[in-house]
């Protein structure tokens, strides 16, 4: 079977495919720290960032990744309100296709939108987050960050906590972490736990002390109120009381447990600043740094597979 042209999801990737991306990203992390670039690699290639949803770190890191590899990068931000669903999306794809774009990075509030675009364009499509479905590069950068600190993912206990139901980050992480042999726990209120999620080979907890017990990694998620139908959580204050991470709650995990968050954070809701900003425990800044390296690895890999002539 030929290697896939696009990166639409973690689901379906094999352990060697994931490991190859992580190994290449590791090399790019070292290159980035050395201050060097590789501007000849994607010279003459065009990368379009097509974001139908807000983003800070994902969009800028794809932009930086493309530029460090020498691509011409174009950012298109499309406000959700001006988008006329399916038809406009396909029209947009046809337009971009006519511009001979090589790499198309797509974020959309509808699950499946990048997959739809991938069927309509010649470019390699990278899913930068679609609805509540997947956010593959986020899971890759999370895995790379963990691997740099623990050497391997195999056998680690990773507790993913909070708003699981609305989180594409959680979903991609579940697929990736279980594929590479980590034990995944989901911790959150029943209202924020998707139905049938236990079929993905995870353990479910509704209380932080039990869910965090013996955890190596505590991954907090943003309470995604913009995706929520009313009434799923009584109030931010109550959510913080039962599911927020502070120094005391972190004490339920292993003594050297590390803290992660994909950002943007709701400080004082799912995570307290004392934990988020503790350099001995928090990997949050390193996650952002690894985001650039992972995106360079993905762009590099897909550009090599591309059949488009430059
Ligand atoms: C996440 C996303 O957009 O899914 N953010 C990100 O890409 N770093 C998580 C979130 O929005 O809470």
XYZ file of N, CA and C and ligand atoms in Angstrom, residues 53-55 57-58 107 128-129 131 135 138 141 166-169 221-224 226-227 261-264 295, ligand 1:
93
model
N -11.326 28.578 11.642
C -11.544 28.735 13.086
C -10.349 29.467 13.653
N -10.523 30.084 14.826
C -9.431 30.823 15.456
C -8.280 29.895 15.812
N -7.095 30.477 15.821
C -5.916 29.706 16.216
C -4.768 30.666 16.480
N -1.369 29.199 18.195
C -0.138 28.424 18.039
C -0.138 27.499 16.827
N -1.256 26.909 16.501
C -1.244 25.973 15.370
C -0.934 26.712 14.062
N -8.021 24.064 9.052
C -8.761 23.954 10.321
C -10.201 24.354 10.044
N -5.563 20.463 10.562
C -5.069 21.254 11.701
C -6.152 21.382 12.770
N -7.081 20.419 12.775
C -8.168 20.419 13.751
C -9.498 20.522 13.048
N -13.519 20.162 13.860
C -14.628 19.964 14.799
C -14.165 19.255 16.048
N -7.007 16.143 15.671
C -6.009 17.220 15.557
C -4.648 16.494 15.574
N -1.249 17.916 16.799
C -1.193 18.170 18.246
C -0.796 16.889 18.994
N 2.903 16.266 18.506
C 3.785 17.132 19.302
C 3.699 16.775 20.785
N -15.654 17.421 23.744
C -15.494 18.384 22.660
C -14.072 18.429 22.120
N -13.226 17.511 22.591
C -11.798 17.662 22.319
C -11.259 16.758 21.222
N -10.925 17.383 20.091
C -10.225 16.649 19.025
C -8.807 16.298 19.468
N -8.263 17.099 20.400
C -6.923 16.805 20.935
C -6.963 15.474 21.692
N -7.273 19.589 29.554
C -7.902 20.095 28.331
C -8.693 21.354 28.645
N -8.814 22.211 27.663
C -9.611 23.432 27.830
C -11.105 23.085 27.874
N -11.809 23.753 28.762
C -13.266 23.633 28.786
C -13.776 24.404 27.565
N -14.286 23.684 26.562
C -14.605 24.315 25.264
C -16.039 24.810 25.240
N -17.402 27.176 23.754
C -17.951 27.597 22.452
C -18.562 26.414 21.684
N -18.191 25.172 22.053
C -18.765 24.010 21.358
C -19.882 23.360 22.169
N -0.801 20.794 28.578
C -2.047 21.453 28.167
C -1.830 21.933 26.736
N -2.777 21.645 25.809
C -2.543 22.047 24.418
C -2.646 23.553 24.201
N -3.258 24.260 25.165
C -3.517 25.679 24.984
C -4.650 25.870 24.004
N -5.334 26.988 24.037
C -5.201 28.063 25.014
C -5.771 27.643 26.368
N 5.577 19.959 12.928
C 4.969 20.431 11.662
C 6.004 20.459 10.545
C -6.683 22.983 20.581
C -7.638 22.940 19.408
O -7.795 23.927 18.695
O -8.213 21.900 19.228
N -5.780 24.022 20.557
C -4.618 23.892 19.846
O -4.610 23.576 18.679
N -3.477 24.087 20.527
C -7.369 22.847 21.872
C -8.388 23.877 22.263
O -8.842 24.689 21.469
O -8.740 23.855 23.452
